[in-house]
């Protein structure tokens, strides 16, 4: 059974304005000390925090780790009168987030220049284990054509500067400004992949291979294919749904295939970012434009045997039913703001990282000091 891992990014937002705020000193270290699985590494901005699961084989294990990590992150956010928000972009921004201390991040910030000032974006990255180098390239290519429908299913960043962007995934539009972003080209084999990445470094587009912003790439640190097309998700359940789709696509051989080209994938990524599941996409099995739900149904039919073999069929079906009933994260955010304004949106974000234990202030009151 192919193992997978999930990386989630969160923004710390002021609980009233929903503008990004910097994490208090030592927050990551305290979360790391309390965790019981996964990691909490340094993120790009001081207003961001990231968590990674350990490699897991089942959806239940992934959700348990994410729920625990989200709870710890939410617990510390509350202590700072903030909310740890699982959203691709903040509701509003001051464009004042600082880059986290790191020689790597310093290099990236120097490369990006002014882009860093409003690059407050959160993603969900799914690693699927593939041991062989050449098979990793083949799996990478299998994912490429499905990137638009994966984005359409998971868009969760509708707001920018306190206004509706009219996009389901404004994060994707922000990412598009970076070098080597959105759809990667096809590669013949592993050597071709490595040579293609090195060319980007040689011309100065990237500081190193770890800075690739493609929506899918081969990981530089793990023996995995890394699917990076997703916005950060409102709930652990939503994140696991995205991960299960990714794993099934990666391991499904002999997929029907129409070469729609990098431009065809990119234009579909744009329409998916703009309209979510209301978009028209180019179907990678036929090469023809179709409604996003029709493309999703073909993808699900193709990966159905893998989902059954992995025991993921029921969870994915429930995820699709949830999307049809409630909409994507972007739909839920918009509906929440329409019905209850910014306070209701704050509550929606807070629900996704609710601690399953007393808040820091309550714990301090009971024990005389906060952990």
GROMACS .gro file of N, CA and C in nm, residues 102-244:
model
  429
  102UNK      N    1   1.583   3.254   0.792
  102UNK     CA    2   1.632   3.133   0.728
  102UNK      C    3   1.715   3.175   0.609
  103UNK      N    4   1.832   3.115   0.591
  103UNK     CA    5   1.913   3.150   0.475
  103UNK      C    6   1.842   3.113   0.345
  104UNK      N    7   1.770   3.000   0.345
  104UNK     CA    8   1.695   2.961   0.226
  104UNK      C    9   1.586   3.063   0.195
  105UNK      N   10   1.507   3.101   0.297
  105UNK     CA   11   1.401   3.198   0.275
  105UNK      C   12   1.456   3.335   0.237
  106UNK      N   13   1.572   3.370   0.292
  106UNK     CA   14   1.635   3.496   0.251
  106UNK      C   15   1.665   3.495   0.102
  107UNK      N   16   1.715   3.383   0.052
  107UNK     CA   17   1.746   3.371  -0.091
  107UNK      C   18   1.619   3.380  -0.175
  108UNK      N   19   1.513   3.313  -0.129
  108UNK     CA   20   1.386   3.316  -0.202
  108UNK      C   21   1.330   3.458  -0.205
  109UNK      N   22   1.333   3.526  -0.090
  109UNK     CA   23   1.279   3.662  -0.083
  109UNK      C   24   1.359   3.757  -0.172
  110UNK      N   25   1.491   3.740  -0.175
  110UNK     CA   26   1.573   3.824  -0.263
  110UNK      C   27   1.539   3.799  -0.409
  111UNK      N   28   1.508   3.675  -0.442
  111UNK     CA   29   1.470   3.640  -0.579
  111UNK      C   30   1.334   3.700  -0.616
  112UNK      N   31   1.238   3.696  -0.523
  112UNK     CA   32   1.102   3.738  -0.554
  112UNK      C   33   1.082   3.889  -0.546
  113UNK      N   34   1.169   3.959  -0.474
  113UNK     CA   35   1.157   4.104  -0.465
  113UNK      C   36   1.021   4.146  -0.409
  114UNK      N   37   0.955   4.237  -0.478
  114UNK     CA   38   0.828   4.294  -0.430
  114UNK      C   39   0.718   4.190  -0.417
  115UNK      N   40   0.726   4.080  -0.491
  115UNK     CA   41   0.622   3.978  -0.485
  115UNK      C   42   0.602   3.925  -0.343
  116UNK      N   43   0.709   3.923  -0.263
  116UNK     CA   44   0.696   3.870  -0.127
  116UNK      C   45   0.599   3.952  -0.043
  117UNK      N   46   0.584   4.081  -0.072
  117UNK     CA   47   0.507   4.169   0.016
  117UNK      C   48   0.359   4.132   0.023
  118UNK      N   49   0.306   4.072  -0.081
  118UNK     CA   50   0.167   4.028  -0.070
  118UNK      C   51   0.152   3.881  -0.107
  119UNK      N   52   0.259   3.806  -0.080
  119UNK     CA   53   0.254   3.663  -0.111
  119UNK      C   54   0.210   3.584   0.014
  120UNK      N   55   0.100   3.626   0.073
  120UNK     CA   56   0.046   3.559   0.191
  120UNK      C   57  -0.049   3.449   0.143
  121UNK      N   58   0.007   3.337   0.103
  121UNK     CA   59  -0.072   3.228   0.046
  121UNK      C   60  -0.043   3.099   0.123
  122UNK      N   61  -0.147   3.019   0.135
  122UNK     CA   62  -0.138   2.891   0.205
  122UNK      C   63  -0.179   2.778   0.112
  123UNK      N   64  -0.099   2.673   0.109
  123UNK     CA   65  -0.131   2.558   0.026
  123UNK      C   66  -0.143   2.430   0.106
  124UNK      N   67  -0.193   2.329   0.040
  124UNK     CA   68  -0.197   2.192   0.090
  124UNK      C   69  -0.114   2.109  -0.007
  125UNK      N   70  -0.013   2.039   0.042
  125UNK     CA   71   0.074   1.956  -0.041
  125UNK      C   72   0.060   1.810   0.001
  126UNK      N   73   0.042   1.723  -0.095
  126UNK     CA   74   0.025   1.580  -0.069
  126UNK      C   75   0.142   1.504  -0.129
  127UNK      N   76   0.214   1.430  -0.045
  127UNK     CA   77   0.324   1.346  -0.090
  127UNK      C   78   0.274   1.201  -0.102
  128UNK      N   79   0.296   1.142  -0.218
  128UNK     CA   80   0.262   1.000  -0.238
  128UNK      C   81   0.390   0.925  -0.266
  129UNK      N   82   0.415   0.821  -0.188
  129UNK     CA   83   0.540   0.745  -0.195
  129UNK      C   84   0.547   0.663  -0.325
  130UNK      N   85   0.657   0.684  -0.399
  130UNK     CA   86   0.686   0.606  -0.520
  130UNK      C   87   0.836   0.581  -0.516
  131UNK      N   88   0.875   0.457  -0.497
  131UNK     CA   89   1.015   0.427  -0.463
  131UNK      C   90   1.112   0.445  -0.580
  132UNK      N   91   1.069   0.414  -0.702
  132UNK     CA   92   1.160   0.413  -0.817
  132UNK      C   93   1.161   0.548  -0.887
  133UNK      N   94   1.281   0.596  -0.924
  133UNK     CA   95   1.294   0.726  -0.989
  133UNK      C   96   1.212   0.735  -1.117
  134UNK      N   97   1.226   0.636  -1.203
  134UNK     CA   98   1.158   0.641  -1.333
  134UNK      C   99   1.006   0.631  -1.315
  135UNK      N  100   0.962   0.548  -1.223
  135UNK     CA  101   0.818   0.538  -1.198
  135UNK      C  102   0.764   0.669  -1.140
  136UNK      N  103   0.848   0.739  -1.065
  136UNK     CA  104   0.807   0.868  -1.011
  136UNK      C  105   0.776   0.968  -1.125
  137UNK      N  106   0.859   0.965  -1.230
  137UNK     CA  107   0.834   1.055  -1.343
  137UNK      C  108   0.706   1.015  -1.416
  138UNK      N  109   0.682   0.886  -1.430
  138UNK     CA  110   0.559   0.841  -1.496
  138UNK      C  111   0.436   0.881  -1.412
  139UNK      N  112   0.446   0.867  -1.280
  139UNK     CA  113   0.335   0.906  -1.193
  139UNK      C  114   0.313   1.057  -1.197
  140UNK      N  115   0.422   1.132  -1.198
  140UNK     CA  116   0.417   1.278  -1.212
  140UNK      C  117   0.338   1.316  -1.337
  141UNK      N  118   0.363   1.247  -1.448
  141UNK     CA  119   0.293   1.277  -1.572
  141UNK      C  120   0.146   1.238  -1.563
  142UNK      N  121   0.114   1.131  -1.490
  142UNK     CA  122  -0.027   1.091  -1.475
  142UNK      C  123  -0.107   1.199  -1.403
  143UNK      N  124  -0.045   1.267  -1.310
  143UNK     CA  125  -0.116   1.368  -1.232
  143UNK      C  126  -0.142   1.494  -1.314
  144UNK      N  127  -0.052   1.529  -1.408
  144UNK     CA  128  -0.056   1.659  -1.474
  144UNK      C  129  -0.194   1.695  -1.529
  145UNK      N  130  -0.254   1.605  -1.605
  145UNK     CA  131  -0.380   1.637  -1.672
  145UNK      C  132  -0.498   1.655  -1.578
  146UNK      N  133  -0.486   1.596  -1.458
  146UNK     CA  134  -0.596   1.605  -1.361
  146UNK      C  135  -0.582   1.725  -1.267
  147UNK      N  136  -0.474   1.802  -1.280
  147UNK     CA  137  -0.453   1.916  -1.190
  147UNK      C  138  -0.572   2.013  -1.189
  148UNK      N  139  -0.628   2.050  -1.306
  148UNK     CA  140  -0.738   2.146  -1.303
  148UNK      C  141  -0.859   2.099  -1.225
  149UNK      N  142  -0.900   1.974  -1.243
  149UNK     CA  143  -1.019   1.928  -1.171
  149UNK      C  144  -0.990   1.913  -1.021
  150UNK      N  145  -0.866   1.877  -0.986
  150UNK     CA  146  -0.830   1.874  -0.844
  150UNK      C  147  -0.839   2.012  -0.782
  151UNK      N  148  -0.795   2.115  -0.856
  151UNK     CA  149  -0.807   2.251  -0.806
  151UNK      C  150  -0.954   2.293  -0.797
  152UNK      N  151  -1.032   2.260  -0.897
  152UNK     CA  152  -1.173   2.298  -0.897
  152UNK      C  153  -1.245   2.241  -0.775
  153UNK      N  154  -1.211   2.119  -0.738
  153UNK     CA  155  -1.274   2.053  -0.623
  153UNK      C  156  -1.233   2.116  -0.490
  154UNK      N  157  -1.120   2.184  -0.486
  154UNK     CA  158  -1.063   2.224  -0.357
  154UNK      C  159  -1.033   2.373  -0.345
  155UNK      N  160  -1.079   2.457  -0.438
  155UNK     CA  161  -1.055   2.600  -0.428
  155UNK      C  162  -1.108   2.656  -0.297
  156UNK      N  163  -1.025   2.733  -0.226
  156UNK     CA  164  -1.064   2.781  -0.093
  156UNK      C  165  -0.996   2.915  -0.062
  157UNK      N  166  -1.000   3.008  -0.159
  157UNK     CA  167  -0.941   3.140  -0.134
  157UNK      C  168  -1.014   3.245  -0.217
  158UNK      N  169  -1.137   3.279  -0.178
  158UNK     CA  170  -1.218   3.369  -0.260
  158UNK      C  171  -1.196   3.517  -0.233
  159UNK      N  172  -1.130   3.554  -0.122
  159UNK     CA  173  -1.124   3.695  -0.084
  159UNK      C  174  -0.984   3.754  -0.099
  160UNK      N  175  -0.981   3.882  -0.129
  160UNK     CA  176  -0.856   3.956  -0.137
  160UNK      C  177  -0.885   4.100  -0.094
  161UNK      N  178  -0.805   4.149   0.001
  161UNK     CA  179  -0.821   4.287   0.049
  161UNK      C  180  -0.963   4.316   0.097
  162UNK      N  181  -1.025   4.216   0.162
  162UNK     CA  182  -1.158   4.235   0.217
  162UNK      C  183  -1.270   4.233   0.117
  163UNK      N  184  -1.241   4.198  -0.007
  163UNK     CA  185  -1.343   4.194  -0.112
  163UNK      C  186  -1.342   4.058  -0.180
  164UNK      N  187  -1.456   4.026  -0.239
  164UNK     CA  188  -1.466   3.902  -0.316
  164UNK      C  189  -1.384   3.917  -0.444
  165UNK      N  190  -1.291   3.826  -0.465
  165UNK     CA  191  -1.204   3.832  -0.584
  165UNK      C  192  -1.275   3.784  -0.710
  166UNK      N  193  -1.393   3.721  -0.693
  166UNK     CA  194  -1.464   3.654  -0.803
  166UNK      C  195  -1.391   3.529  -0.850
  167UNK      N  196  -1.289   3.486  -0.776
  167UNK     CA  197  -1.218   3.361  -0.804
  167UNK      C  198  -1.244   3.261  -0.692
  168UNK      N  199  -1.251   3.134  -0.729
  168UNK     CA  200  -1.258   3.030  -0.626
  168UNK      C  201  -1.123   3.011  -0.559
  169UNK      N  202  -1.014   3.033  -0.634
  169UNK     CA  203  -0.878   3.016  -0.580
  169UNK      C  204  -0.793   3.136  -0.621
  170UNK      N  205  -0.801   3.244  -0.542
  170UNK     CA  206  -0.714   3.358  -0.567
  170UNK      C  207  -0.569   3.321  -0.538
  171UNK      N  208  -0.547   3.227  -0.448
  171UNK     CA  209  -0.411   3.179  -0.421
  171UNK      C  210  -0.344   3.132  -0.550
  172UNK      N  211  -0.417   3.060  -0.635
  172UNK     CA  212  -0.359   3.010  -0.759
  172UNK      C  213  -0.314   3.124  -0.850
  173UNK      N  214  -0.390   3.231  -0.851
  173UNK     CA  215  -0.352   3.347  -0.933
  173UNK      C  216  -0.226   3.412  -0.877
  174UNK      N  217  -0.215   3.418  -0.745
  174UNK     CA  218  -0.093   3.469  -0.683
  174UNK      C  219   0.028   3.381  -0.719
  175UNK      N  220   0.009   3.251  -0.711
  175UNK     CA  221   0.117   3.157  -0.742
  175UNK      C  222   0.162   3.169  -0.888
  176UNK      N  223   0.070   3.204  -0.977
  176UNK     CA  224   0.100   3.210  -1.120
  176UNK      C  225   0.212   3.310  -1.151
  177UNK      N  226   0.234   3.408  -1.062
  177UNK     CA  227   0.336   3.509  -1.086
  177UNK      C  228   0.478   3.457  -1.064
  178UNK      N  229   0.489   3.341  -1.000
  178UNK     CA  230   0.620   3.288  -0.967
  178UNK      C  231   0.681   3.214  -1.086
  179UNK      N  232   0.814   3.208  -1.094
  179UNK     CA  233   0.877   3.129  -1.201
  179UNK      C  234   0.850   2.980  -1.179
  180UNK      N  235   0.835   2.907  -1.288
  180UNK     CA  236   0.812   2.762  -1.281
  180UNK      C  237   0.692   2.729  -1.194
  181UNK      N  238   0.577   2.786  -1.231
  181UNK     CA  239   0.455   2.763  -1.155
  181UNK      C  240   0.350   2.696  -1.243
  182UNK      N  241   0.238   2.662  -1.183
  182UNK     CA  242   0.127   2.595  -1.248
  182UNK      C  243   0.173   2.466  -1.315
  183UNK      N  244   0.133   2.439  -1.439
  183UNK     CA  245   0.156   2.307  -1.499
  183UNK      C  246   0.301   2.290  -1.544
  184UNK      N  247   0.366   2.182  -1.503
  184UNK     CA  248   0.500   2.154  -1.555
  184UNK      C  249   0.491   2.091  -1.694
  185UNK      N  250   0.601   2.092  -1.768
  185UNK     CA  251   0.603   2.021  -1.896
  185UNK      C  252   0.611   1.870  -1.874
  186UNK      N  253   0.596   1.796  -1.981
  186UNK     CA  254   0.620   1.651  -1.975
  186UNK      C  255   0.769   1.624  -1.982
  187UNK      N  256   0.811   1.515  -1.920
  187UNK     CA  257   0.951   1.474  -1.926
  187UNK      C  258   0.959   1.327  -1.968
  188UNK      N  259   1.062   1.296  -2.046
  188UNK     CA  260   1.076   1.160  -2.099
  188UNK      C  261   1.110   1.061  -1.989
  189UNK      N  262   1.197   1.102  -1.899
  189UNK     CA  263   1.246   1.012  -1.795
  189UNK      C  264   1.306   1.095  -1.682
  190UNK      N  265   1.366   1.026  -1.585
  190UNK     CA  266   1.417   1.097  -1.467
  190UNK      C  267   1.532   1.191  -1.503
  191UNK      N  268   1.621   1.148  -1.592
  191UNK     CA  269   1.732   1.235  -1.632
  191UNK      C  270   1.681   1.361  -1.701
  192UNK      N  271   1.578   1.346  -1.783
  192UNK     CA  272   1.519   1.461  -1.851
  192UNK      C  273   1.457   1.557  -1.749
  193UNK      N  274   1.392   1.502  -1.648
  193UNK     CA  275   1.334   1.585  -1.541
  193UNK      C  276   1.443   1.665  -1.470
  194UNK      N  277   1.550   1.595  -1.430
  194UNK     CA  278   1.657   1.662  -1.357
  194UNK      C  279   1.724   1.770  -1.443
  195UNK      N  280   1.739   1.741  -1.571
  195UNK     CA  281   1.800   1.839  -1.661
  195UNK      C  282   1.709   1.960  -1.678
  196UNK      N  283   1.578   1.938  -1.685
  196UNK     CA  284   1.484   2.048  -1.699
  196UNK      C  285   1.485   2.140  -1.577
  197UNK      N  286   1.491   2.081  -1.458
  197UNK     CA  287   1.498   2.161  -1.336
  197UNK      C  288   1.629   2.238  -1.330
  198UNK      N  289   1.739   2.173  -1.370
  198UNK     CA  290   1.868   2.239  -1.364
  198UNK      C  291   1.873   2.359  -1.459
  199UNK      N  292   1.806   2.350  -1.572
  199UNK     CA  293   1.802   2.465  -1.664
  199UNK      C  294   1.738   2.586  -1.598
  200UNK      N  295   1.634   2.563  -1.520
  200UNK     CA  296   1.567   2.673  -1.450
  200UNK      C  297   1.659   2.738  -1.349
  201UNK      N  298   1.741   2.656  -1.285
  201UNK     CA  299   1.839   2.709  -1.189
  201UNK      C  300   1.949   2.784  -1.262
  202UNK      N  301   1.994   2.727  -1.375
  202UNK     CA  302   2.105   2.788  -1.450
  202UNK      C  303   2.071   2.927  -1.502
  203UNK      N  304   1.945   2.951  -1.539
  203UNK     CA  305   1.908   3.083  -1.592
  203UNK      C  306   1.872   3.180  -1.481
  204UNK      N  307   1.873   3.133  -1.355
  204UNK     CA  308   1.845   3.221  -1.242
  204UNK      C  309   1.699   3.235  -1.208
  205UNK      N  310   1.611   3.150  -1.266
  205UNK     CA  311   1.469   3.157  -1.233
  205UNK      C  312   1.443   3.103  -1.093
  206UNK      N  313   1.524   3.005  -1.051
  206UNK     CA  314   1.511   2.943  -0.918
  206UNK      C  315   1.643   2.952  -0.845
  207UNK      N  316   1.636   2.961  -0.713
  207UNK     CA  317   1.758   2.955  -0.633
  207UNK      C  318   1.803   2.811  -0.616
  208UNK      N  319   1.708   2.718  -0.613
  208UNK     CA  320   1.739   2.575  -0.603
  208UNK      C  321   1.614   2.496  -0.639
  209UNK      N  322   1.628   2.365  -0.651
  209UNK     CA  323   1.516   2.281  -0.695
  209UNK      C  324   1.401   2.281  -0.596
  210UNK      N  325   1.429   2.307  -0.468
  210UNK     CA  326   1.324   2.308  -0.367
  210UNK      C  327   1.231   2.428  -0.381
  211UNK      N  328   1.268   2.523  -0.467
  211UNK     CA  329   1.186   2.643  -0.488
  211UNK      C  330   1.087   2.630  -0.603
  212UNK      N  331   1.083   2.514  -0.668
  212UNK     CA  332   0.986   2.492  -0.776
  212UNK      C  333   0.845   2.517  -0.728
  213UNK      N  334   0.766   2.589  -0.807
  213UNK     CA  335   0.627   2.617  -0.771
  213UNK      C  336   0.528   2.543  -0.862
  214UNK      N  337   0.575   2.445  -0.937
  214UNK     CA  338   0.484   2.365  -1.017
  214UNK      C  339   0.374   2.305  -0.930
  215UNK      N  340   0.257   2.286  -0.990
  215UNK     CA  341   0.144   2.230  -0.917
  215UNK      C  342   0.161   2.082  -0.886
  216UNK      N  343   0.258   2.018  -0.949
  216UNK     CA  344   0.303   1.884  -0.910
  216UNK      C  345   0.453   1.878  -0.938
  217UNK      N  346   0.526   1.812  -0.854
  217UNK     CA  347   0.670   1.801  -0.874
  217UNK      C  348   0.719   1.673  -0.807
  218UNK      N  349   0.842   1.638  -0.835
  218UNK     CA  350   0.908   1.528  -0.763
  218UNK      C  351   0.980   1.588  -0.644
  219UNK      N  352   0.954   1.534  -0.528
  219UNK     CA  353   1.010   1.592  -0.406
  219UNK      C  354   1.162   1.583  -0.406
  220UNK      N  355   1.224   1.688  -0.353
  220UNK     CA  356   1.370   1.689  -0.337
  220UNK      C  357   1.414   1.621  -0.208
  221UNK      N  358   1.321   1.595  -0.118
  221UNK     CA  359   1.358   1.545   0.015
  221UNK      C  360   1.308   1.404   0.045
  222UNK      N  361   1.204   1.361  -0.027
  222UNK     CA  362   1.144   1.231   0.000
  222UNK      C  363   1.127   1.154  -0.131
  223UNK      N  364   1.113   1.021  -0.125
  223UNK     CA  365   1.087   0.944  -0.248
  223UNK      C  366   0.940   0.951  -0.285
  224UNK      N  367   0.894   1.071  -0.320
  224UNK     CA  368   0.752   1.093  -0.341
  224UNK      C  369   0.726   1.180  -0.463
  225UNK      N  370   0.604   1.168  -0.513
  225UNK     CA  371   0.545   1.267  -0.603
  225UNK      C  372   0.465   1.361  -0.515
  226UNK      N  373   0.487   1.491  -0.533
  226UNK     CA  374   0.427   1.592  -0.445
  226UNK      C  375   0.322   1.672  -0.525
  227UNK      N  376   0.195   1.655  -0.488
  227UNK     CA  377   0.085   1.725  -0.554
  227UNK      C  378   0.059   1.853  -0.475
  228UNK      N  379   0.079   1.969  -0.542
  228UNK     CA  380   0.079   2.098  -0.474
  228UNK      C  381  -0.028   2.193  -0.526
  229UNK      N  382  -0.126   2.143  -0.598
  229UNK     CA  383  -0.224   2.228  -0.665
  229UNK      C  384  -0.329   2.283  -0.569
  230UNK      N  385  -0.341   2.225  -0.451
  230UNK     CA  386  -0.453   2.255  -0.363
  230UNK      C  387  -0.433   2.381  -0.280
  231UNK      N  388  -0.541   2.457  -0.260
  231UNK     CA  389  -0.544   2.557  -0.155
  231UNK      C  390  -0.543   2.488  -0.019
  232UNK      N  391  -0.497   2.558   0.084
  232UNK     CA  392  -0.518   2.510   0.220
  232UNK      C  393  -0.668   2.488   0.241
  233UNK      N  394  -0.702   2.389   0.323
  233UNK     CA  395  -0.841   2.348   0.338
  233UNK      C  396  -0.898   2.387   0.475
  234UNK      N  397  -1.029   2.405   0.477
  234UNK     CA  398  -1.096   2.447   0.600
  234UNK      C  399  -1.087   2.342   0.710
  235UNK      N  400  -1.095   2.215   0.674
  235UNK     CA  401  -1.101   2.108   0.775
  235UNK      C  402  -1.002   1.997   0.742
  236UNK      N  403  -0.968   1.920   0.844
  236UNK     CA  404  -0.883   1.802   0.823
  236UNK      C  405  -0.950   1.704   0.728
  237UNK      N  406  -1.081   1.692   0.738
  237UNK     CA  407  -1.157   1.601   0.652
  237UNK      C  408  -1.140   1.640   0.505
  238UNK      N  409  -1.145   1.770   0.477
  238UNK     CA  410  -1.126   1.817   0.340
  238UNK      C  411  -0.985   1.786   0.289
  239UNK      N  412  -0.885   1.803   0.377
  239UNK     CA  413  -0.746   1.777   0.337
  239UNK      C  414  -0.725   1.630   0.306
  240UNK      N  415  -0.781   1.543   0.387
  240UNK     CA  416  -0.765   1.399   0.365
  240UNK      C  417  -0.834   1.358   0.234
  241UNK      N  418  -0.948   1.416   0.205
  241UNK     CA  419  -1.016   1.390   0.078
  241UNK      C  420  -0.925   1.420  -0.040
  242UNK      N  421  -0.859   1.535  -0.038
  242UNK     CA  422  -0.766   1.571  -0.145
  242UNK      C  423  -0.650   1.472  -0.153
  243UNK      N  424  -0.601   1.428  -0.038
  243UNK     CA  425  -0.489   1.335  -0.035
  243UNK      C  426  -0.527   1.199  -0.094
  244UNK      N  427  -0.646   1.153  -0.065
  244UNK     CA  428  -0.689   1.022  -0.116
  244UNK      C  429  -0.705   1.024  -0.267
   0.00000   0.00000   0.00000
